[in-house]
Short mmCIF file of C-alpha atoms in Angstrom, two decimals:
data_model
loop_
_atom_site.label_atom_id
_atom_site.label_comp_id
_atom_site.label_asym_id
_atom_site.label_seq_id
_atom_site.Cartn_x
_atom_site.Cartn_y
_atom_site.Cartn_z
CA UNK P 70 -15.82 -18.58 5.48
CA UNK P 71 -15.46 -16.29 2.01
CA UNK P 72 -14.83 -13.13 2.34
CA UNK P 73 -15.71 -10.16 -0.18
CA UNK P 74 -13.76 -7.61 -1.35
CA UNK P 75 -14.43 -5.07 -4.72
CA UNK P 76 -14.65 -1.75 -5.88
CA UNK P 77 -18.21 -2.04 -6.57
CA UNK P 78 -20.02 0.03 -3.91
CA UNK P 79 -23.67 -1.01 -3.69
CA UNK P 80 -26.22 -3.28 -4.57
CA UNK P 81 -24.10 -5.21 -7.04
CA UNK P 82 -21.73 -6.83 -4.07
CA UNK P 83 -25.77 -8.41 -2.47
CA UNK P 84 -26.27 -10.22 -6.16
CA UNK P 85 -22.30 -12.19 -5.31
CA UNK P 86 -23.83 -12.64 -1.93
CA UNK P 87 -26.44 -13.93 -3.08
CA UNK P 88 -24.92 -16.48 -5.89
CA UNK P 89 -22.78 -17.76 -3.05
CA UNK P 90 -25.54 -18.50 -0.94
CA UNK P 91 -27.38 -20.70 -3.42
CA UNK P 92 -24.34 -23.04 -3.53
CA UNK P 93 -23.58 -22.91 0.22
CA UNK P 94 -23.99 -21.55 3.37
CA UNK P 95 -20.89 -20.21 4.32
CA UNK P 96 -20.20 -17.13 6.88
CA UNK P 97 -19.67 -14.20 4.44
CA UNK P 98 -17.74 -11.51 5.61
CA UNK P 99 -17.59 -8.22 3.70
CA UNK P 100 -14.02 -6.94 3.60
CA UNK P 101 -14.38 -3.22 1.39
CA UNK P 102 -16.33 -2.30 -1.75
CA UNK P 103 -15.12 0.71 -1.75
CA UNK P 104 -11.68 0.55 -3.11
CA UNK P 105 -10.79 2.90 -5.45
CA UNK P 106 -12.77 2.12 -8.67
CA UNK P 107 -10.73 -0.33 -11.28
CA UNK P 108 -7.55 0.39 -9.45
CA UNK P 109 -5.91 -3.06 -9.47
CA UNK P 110 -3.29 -1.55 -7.53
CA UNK P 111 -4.71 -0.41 -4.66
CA UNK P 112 -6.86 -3.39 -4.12
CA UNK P 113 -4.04 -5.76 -4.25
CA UNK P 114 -2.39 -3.27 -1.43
CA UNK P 115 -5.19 -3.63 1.09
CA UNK P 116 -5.58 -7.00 0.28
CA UNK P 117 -2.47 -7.40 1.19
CA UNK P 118 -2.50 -5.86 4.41
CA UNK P 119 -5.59 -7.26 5.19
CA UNK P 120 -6.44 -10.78 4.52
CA UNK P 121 -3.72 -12.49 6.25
CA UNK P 122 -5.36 -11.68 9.37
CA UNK P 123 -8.42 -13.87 8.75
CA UNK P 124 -8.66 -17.86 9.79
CA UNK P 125 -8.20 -19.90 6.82
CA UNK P 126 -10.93 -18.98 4.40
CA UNK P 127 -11.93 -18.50 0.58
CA UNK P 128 -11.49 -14.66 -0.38
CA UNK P 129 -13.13 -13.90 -3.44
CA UNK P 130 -11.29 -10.32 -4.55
CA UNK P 131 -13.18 -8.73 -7.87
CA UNK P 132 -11.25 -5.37 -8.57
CA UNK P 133 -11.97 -5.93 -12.96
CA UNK P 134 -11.18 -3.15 -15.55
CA UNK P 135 -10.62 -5.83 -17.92
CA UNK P 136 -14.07 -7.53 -17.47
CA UNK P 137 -15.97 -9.36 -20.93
CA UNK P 138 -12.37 -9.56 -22.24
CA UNK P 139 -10.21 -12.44 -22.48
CA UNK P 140 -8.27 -12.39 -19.35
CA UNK P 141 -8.19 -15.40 -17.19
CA UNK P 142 -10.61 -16.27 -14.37
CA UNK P 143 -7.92 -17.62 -11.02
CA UNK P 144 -8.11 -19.43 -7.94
CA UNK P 145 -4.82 -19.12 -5.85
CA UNK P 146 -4.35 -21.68 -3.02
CA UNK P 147 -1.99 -20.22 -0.41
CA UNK P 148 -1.60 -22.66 2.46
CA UNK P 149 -5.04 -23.20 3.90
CA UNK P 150 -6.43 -19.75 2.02
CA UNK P 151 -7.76 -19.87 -1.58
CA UNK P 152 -8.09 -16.50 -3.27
CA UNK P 153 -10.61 -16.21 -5.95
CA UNK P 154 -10.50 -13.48 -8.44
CA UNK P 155 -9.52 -11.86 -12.31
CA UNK P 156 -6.32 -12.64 -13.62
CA UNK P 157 -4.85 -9.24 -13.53
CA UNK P 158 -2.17 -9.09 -10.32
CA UNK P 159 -5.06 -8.21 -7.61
CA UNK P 160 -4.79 -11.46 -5.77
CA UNK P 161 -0.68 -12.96 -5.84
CA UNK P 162 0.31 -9.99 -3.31
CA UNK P 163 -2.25 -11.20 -0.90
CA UNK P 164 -1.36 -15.07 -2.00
CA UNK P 165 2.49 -13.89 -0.60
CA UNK P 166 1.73 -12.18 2.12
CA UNK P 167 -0.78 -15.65 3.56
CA UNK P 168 1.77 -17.73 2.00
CA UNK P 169 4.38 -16.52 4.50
CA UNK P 170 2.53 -15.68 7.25
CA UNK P 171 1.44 -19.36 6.96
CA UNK P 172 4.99 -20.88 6.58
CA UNK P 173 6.16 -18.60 9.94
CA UNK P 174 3.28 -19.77 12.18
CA UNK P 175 4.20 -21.90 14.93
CA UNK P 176 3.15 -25.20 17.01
CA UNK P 177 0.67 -23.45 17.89
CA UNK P 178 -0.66 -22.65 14.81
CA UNK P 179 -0.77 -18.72 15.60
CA UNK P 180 0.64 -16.70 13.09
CA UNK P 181 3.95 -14.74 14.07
CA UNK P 182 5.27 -11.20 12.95
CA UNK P 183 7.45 -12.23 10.16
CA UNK P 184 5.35 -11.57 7.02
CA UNK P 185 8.84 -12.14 4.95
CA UNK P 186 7.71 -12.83 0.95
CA UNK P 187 8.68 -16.78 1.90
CA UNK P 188 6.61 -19.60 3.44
CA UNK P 189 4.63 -21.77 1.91
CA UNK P 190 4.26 -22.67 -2.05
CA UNK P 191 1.87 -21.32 -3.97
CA UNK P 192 -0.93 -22.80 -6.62
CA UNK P 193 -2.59 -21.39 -9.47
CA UNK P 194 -5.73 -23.11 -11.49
CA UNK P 195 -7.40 -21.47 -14.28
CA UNK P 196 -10.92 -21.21 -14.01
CA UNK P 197 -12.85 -22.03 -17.18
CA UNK P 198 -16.47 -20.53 -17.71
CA UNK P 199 -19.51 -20.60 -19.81
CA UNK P 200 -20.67 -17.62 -21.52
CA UNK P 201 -21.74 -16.23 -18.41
CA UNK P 202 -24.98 -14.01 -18.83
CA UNK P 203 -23.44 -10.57 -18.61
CA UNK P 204 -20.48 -9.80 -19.85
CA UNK P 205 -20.00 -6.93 -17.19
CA UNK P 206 -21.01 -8.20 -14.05
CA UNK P 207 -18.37 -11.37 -13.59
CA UNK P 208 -18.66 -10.45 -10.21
CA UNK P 209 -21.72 -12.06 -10.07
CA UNK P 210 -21.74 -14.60 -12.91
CA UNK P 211 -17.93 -16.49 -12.77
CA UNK P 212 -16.59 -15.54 -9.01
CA UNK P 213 -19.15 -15.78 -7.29
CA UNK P 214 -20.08 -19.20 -8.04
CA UNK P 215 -16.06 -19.89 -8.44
CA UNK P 216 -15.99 -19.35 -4.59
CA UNK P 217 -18.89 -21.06 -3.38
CA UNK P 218 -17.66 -24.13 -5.43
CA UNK P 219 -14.21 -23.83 -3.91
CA UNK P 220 -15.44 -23.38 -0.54
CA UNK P 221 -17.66 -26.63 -0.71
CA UNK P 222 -15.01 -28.77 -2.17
CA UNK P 223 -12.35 -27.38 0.70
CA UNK P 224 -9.24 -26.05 0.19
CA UNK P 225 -7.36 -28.71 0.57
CA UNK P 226 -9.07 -30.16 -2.76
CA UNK P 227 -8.81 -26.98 -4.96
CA UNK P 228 -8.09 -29.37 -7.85
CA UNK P 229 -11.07 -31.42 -7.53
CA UNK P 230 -13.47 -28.63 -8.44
CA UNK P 231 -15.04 -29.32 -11.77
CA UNK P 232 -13.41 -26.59 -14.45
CA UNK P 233 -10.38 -25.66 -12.79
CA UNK P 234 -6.82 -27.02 -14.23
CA UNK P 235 -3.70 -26.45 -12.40
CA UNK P 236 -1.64 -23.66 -14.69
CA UNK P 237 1.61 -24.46 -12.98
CA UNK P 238 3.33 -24.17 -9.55
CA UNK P 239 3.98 -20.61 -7.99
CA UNK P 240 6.52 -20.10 -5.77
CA UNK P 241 6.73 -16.83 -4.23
CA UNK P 242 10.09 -16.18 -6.30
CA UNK P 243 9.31 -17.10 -9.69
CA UNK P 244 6.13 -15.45 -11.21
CA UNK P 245 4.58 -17.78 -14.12
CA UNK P 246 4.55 -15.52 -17.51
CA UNK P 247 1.17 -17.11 -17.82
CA UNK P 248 0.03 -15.05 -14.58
CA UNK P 249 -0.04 -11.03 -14.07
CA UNK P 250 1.78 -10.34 -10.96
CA UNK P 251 1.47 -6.70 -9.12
CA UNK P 252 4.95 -5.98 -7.79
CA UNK P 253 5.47 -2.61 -5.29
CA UNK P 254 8.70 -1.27 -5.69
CA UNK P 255 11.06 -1.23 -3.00
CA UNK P 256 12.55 2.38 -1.50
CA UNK P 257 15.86 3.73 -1.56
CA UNK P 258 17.25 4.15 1.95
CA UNK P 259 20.06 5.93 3.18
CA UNK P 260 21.57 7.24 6.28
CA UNK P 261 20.24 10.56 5.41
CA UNK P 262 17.11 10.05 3.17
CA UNK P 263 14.39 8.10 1.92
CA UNK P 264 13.38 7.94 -1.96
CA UNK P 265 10.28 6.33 -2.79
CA UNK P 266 7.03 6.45 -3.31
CA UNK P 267 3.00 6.64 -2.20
CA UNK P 268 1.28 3.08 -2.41
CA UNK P 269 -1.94 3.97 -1.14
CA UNK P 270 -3.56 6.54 0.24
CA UNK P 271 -6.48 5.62 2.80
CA UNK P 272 -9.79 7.14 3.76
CA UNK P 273 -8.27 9.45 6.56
CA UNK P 274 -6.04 10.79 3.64
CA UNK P 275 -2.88 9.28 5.22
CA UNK P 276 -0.48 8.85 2.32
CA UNK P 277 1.24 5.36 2.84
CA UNK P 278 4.67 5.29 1.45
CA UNK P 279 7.09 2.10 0.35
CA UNK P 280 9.86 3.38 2.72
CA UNK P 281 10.24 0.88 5.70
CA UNK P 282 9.39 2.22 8.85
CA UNK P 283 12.29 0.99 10.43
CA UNK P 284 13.81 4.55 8.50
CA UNK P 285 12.42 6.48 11.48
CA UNK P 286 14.02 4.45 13.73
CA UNK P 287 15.58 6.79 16.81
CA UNK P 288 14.55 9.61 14.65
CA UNK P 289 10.69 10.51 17.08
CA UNK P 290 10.84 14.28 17.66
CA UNK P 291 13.09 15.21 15.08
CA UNK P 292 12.09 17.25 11.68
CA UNK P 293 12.38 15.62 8.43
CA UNK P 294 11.34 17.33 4.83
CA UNK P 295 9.30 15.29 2.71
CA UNK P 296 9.29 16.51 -0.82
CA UNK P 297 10.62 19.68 0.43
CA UNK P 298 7.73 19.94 3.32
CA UNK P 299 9.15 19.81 6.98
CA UNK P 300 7.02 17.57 9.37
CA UNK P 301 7.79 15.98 12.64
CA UNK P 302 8.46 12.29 13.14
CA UNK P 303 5.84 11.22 15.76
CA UNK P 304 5.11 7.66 17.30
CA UNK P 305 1.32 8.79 17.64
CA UNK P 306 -0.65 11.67 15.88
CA UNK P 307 -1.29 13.13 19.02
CA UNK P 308 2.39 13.64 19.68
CA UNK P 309 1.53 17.20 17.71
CA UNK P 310 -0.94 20.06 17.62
CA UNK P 311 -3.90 19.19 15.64
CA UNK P 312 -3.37 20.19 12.46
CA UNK P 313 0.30 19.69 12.20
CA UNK P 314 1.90 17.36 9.95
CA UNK P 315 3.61 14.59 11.05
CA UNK P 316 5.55 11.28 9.76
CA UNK P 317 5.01 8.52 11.17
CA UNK P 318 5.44 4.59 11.00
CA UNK P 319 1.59 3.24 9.89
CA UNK P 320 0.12 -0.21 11.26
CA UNK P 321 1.21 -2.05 7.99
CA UNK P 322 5.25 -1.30 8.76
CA UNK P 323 5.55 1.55 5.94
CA UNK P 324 6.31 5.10 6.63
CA UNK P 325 3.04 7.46 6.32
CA UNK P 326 2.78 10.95 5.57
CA UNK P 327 0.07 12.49 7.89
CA UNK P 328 -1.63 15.41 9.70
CA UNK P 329 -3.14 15.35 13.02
CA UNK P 330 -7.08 15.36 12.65
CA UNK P 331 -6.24 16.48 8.88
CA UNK P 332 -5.48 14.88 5.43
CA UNK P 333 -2.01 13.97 4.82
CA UNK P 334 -2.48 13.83 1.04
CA UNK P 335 -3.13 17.18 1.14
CA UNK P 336 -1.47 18.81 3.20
CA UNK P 337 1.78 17.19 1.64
CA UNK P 338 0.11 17.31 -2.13
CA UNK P 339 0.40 13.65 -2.19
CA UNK P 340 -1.45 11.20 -4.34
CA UNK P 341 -0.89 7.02 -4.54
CA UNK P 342 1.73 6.81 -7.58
CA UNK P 343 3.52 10.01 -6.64
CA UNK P 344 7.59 10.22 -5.95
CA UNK P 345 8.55 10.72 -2.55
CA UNK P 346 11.20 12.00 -1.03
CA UNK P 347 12.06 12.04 2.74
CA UNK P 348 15.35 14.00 3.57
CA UNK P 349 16.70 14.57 7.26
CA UNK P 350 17.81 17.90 8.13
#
């Protein structure tokens, strides 16, 4: 299996498709091209939250503001995943996240809840390229046929495909200088308030902050003021009127700022980057 994930909206993800499919004839399963344009940042969050959940695979991520220059072409072997993608920070949060969900499964080889940032190590290999024939479509001209090649040697051989070279070994705690890492800061939590900020802000305009949900914790039905806006804590968005904002603890873990049957983002003039602040009243 490869899955396919880029900010490149349509046709141009159909010409990777089809590069893949001259060099094999894997199952190819579309995960977004719709992710906000060049925003490494966001990519490498919904990567995150999203491709641990597959079977082990090849996941080929192209989110590239700095295609045609001289960044580094990378495949990242994560346990029994390989990640396949520009050398800018888009895949290692995703490599983490399968890394540890792969080092917490157990006899029987299902994955458990804890997603801790520890598990199992970490590769990176350069890929080296040819001129390729555009110099803005990579997409299509060095990961596409990266991934095929990866997928037909196995995972399990990553360092037998022709043109890759190990750059060293990554372990979840140690980021290589040679390698651009994304971090996501981590929230300040008290007893009475929350001080972080908006990771992402998805299509329903729910604005996904770093707090940990656990914050909420004993706290469904009471107010809270986010950046000075009062809101209810709810388990469910139906738990208030529609139209009425709410906070609540999203599917990924992370405290969200939302409205029922509305846009969170702005109805709490929230965008991904912002400062947050959540203060109990």
């Amino acid at each position: 299996m490869i899955t396919l994930a880029s900010d490149f909206g349509s046709p141009y993800p159909a010409a990777m498709k089809g590069v893949i499919l001259q060099g094999t004839d894997a199952r190819l399963v579309d995960v977004a091209h719709d992710f906000p344009r060049q925003d490494v940042r966001a990519a490498a969050f919904w990567c995150r939250e999203t491709l641990a959940y597959f079977p082990p695979a090849v996941h080929l991520v192209v989110v590239d503001p700095g295609v045609g220059t001289d960044r580094d072409a990378l495949v990242v072997r994560a346990g029994r995943h390989a990640l396949v993608g520009p050398d800018n920070g888009v895949l290692l949060p995703a490599a983490r996240r399968i890394a540890a969900a792969e080092g917490a499964e157990g006899e029987s080889g299902e994955a458990v809840e804890n997603t801790s940032e520890t598990g199992a190590e970490i590769e990176c290999f350069a890929y080296e390229y040819a001129d390729p024939a555009s110099s803005t479509f990579h997409g299509r001209d060095v990961f596409a046929p990266a991934a095929a090649a990866v997928h037909e040697a196995g995972v399990d051989a990553v360092e037998t495909v022709e043109s890759l070279s190990p750059v060293e070994s990554f372990l979840a705690e140690a980021t290589p200088e040679t390698i651009v890492d994304c971090q996501f800061p981590d929230a300040d939590v008290s007893g009475d308030g929350a001080r972080g900020e908006v990771l992402a802000v998805d299509d329903f305009g729910n604005a996904i902050t770093n707090v940990p949900g656990s914050f909420l914790d004993d706290r469904s039905g009471e107010t809270v003021r986010v950046n000075g806006t009062a809101a209810t804590v709810a388990t469910a968005f139906a738990a208030v009127p529609t139209g009425s904002r709410l906070v609540t603890v999203g599917s990924h873990g992370y405290v969200e700022c939302d409205v029922n049957q509305g846009r969170g983002d702005e109805a709490f003039d929230l965008a991904a980057g912002d400062s947050v602040r959540i203060d109990t009243e």
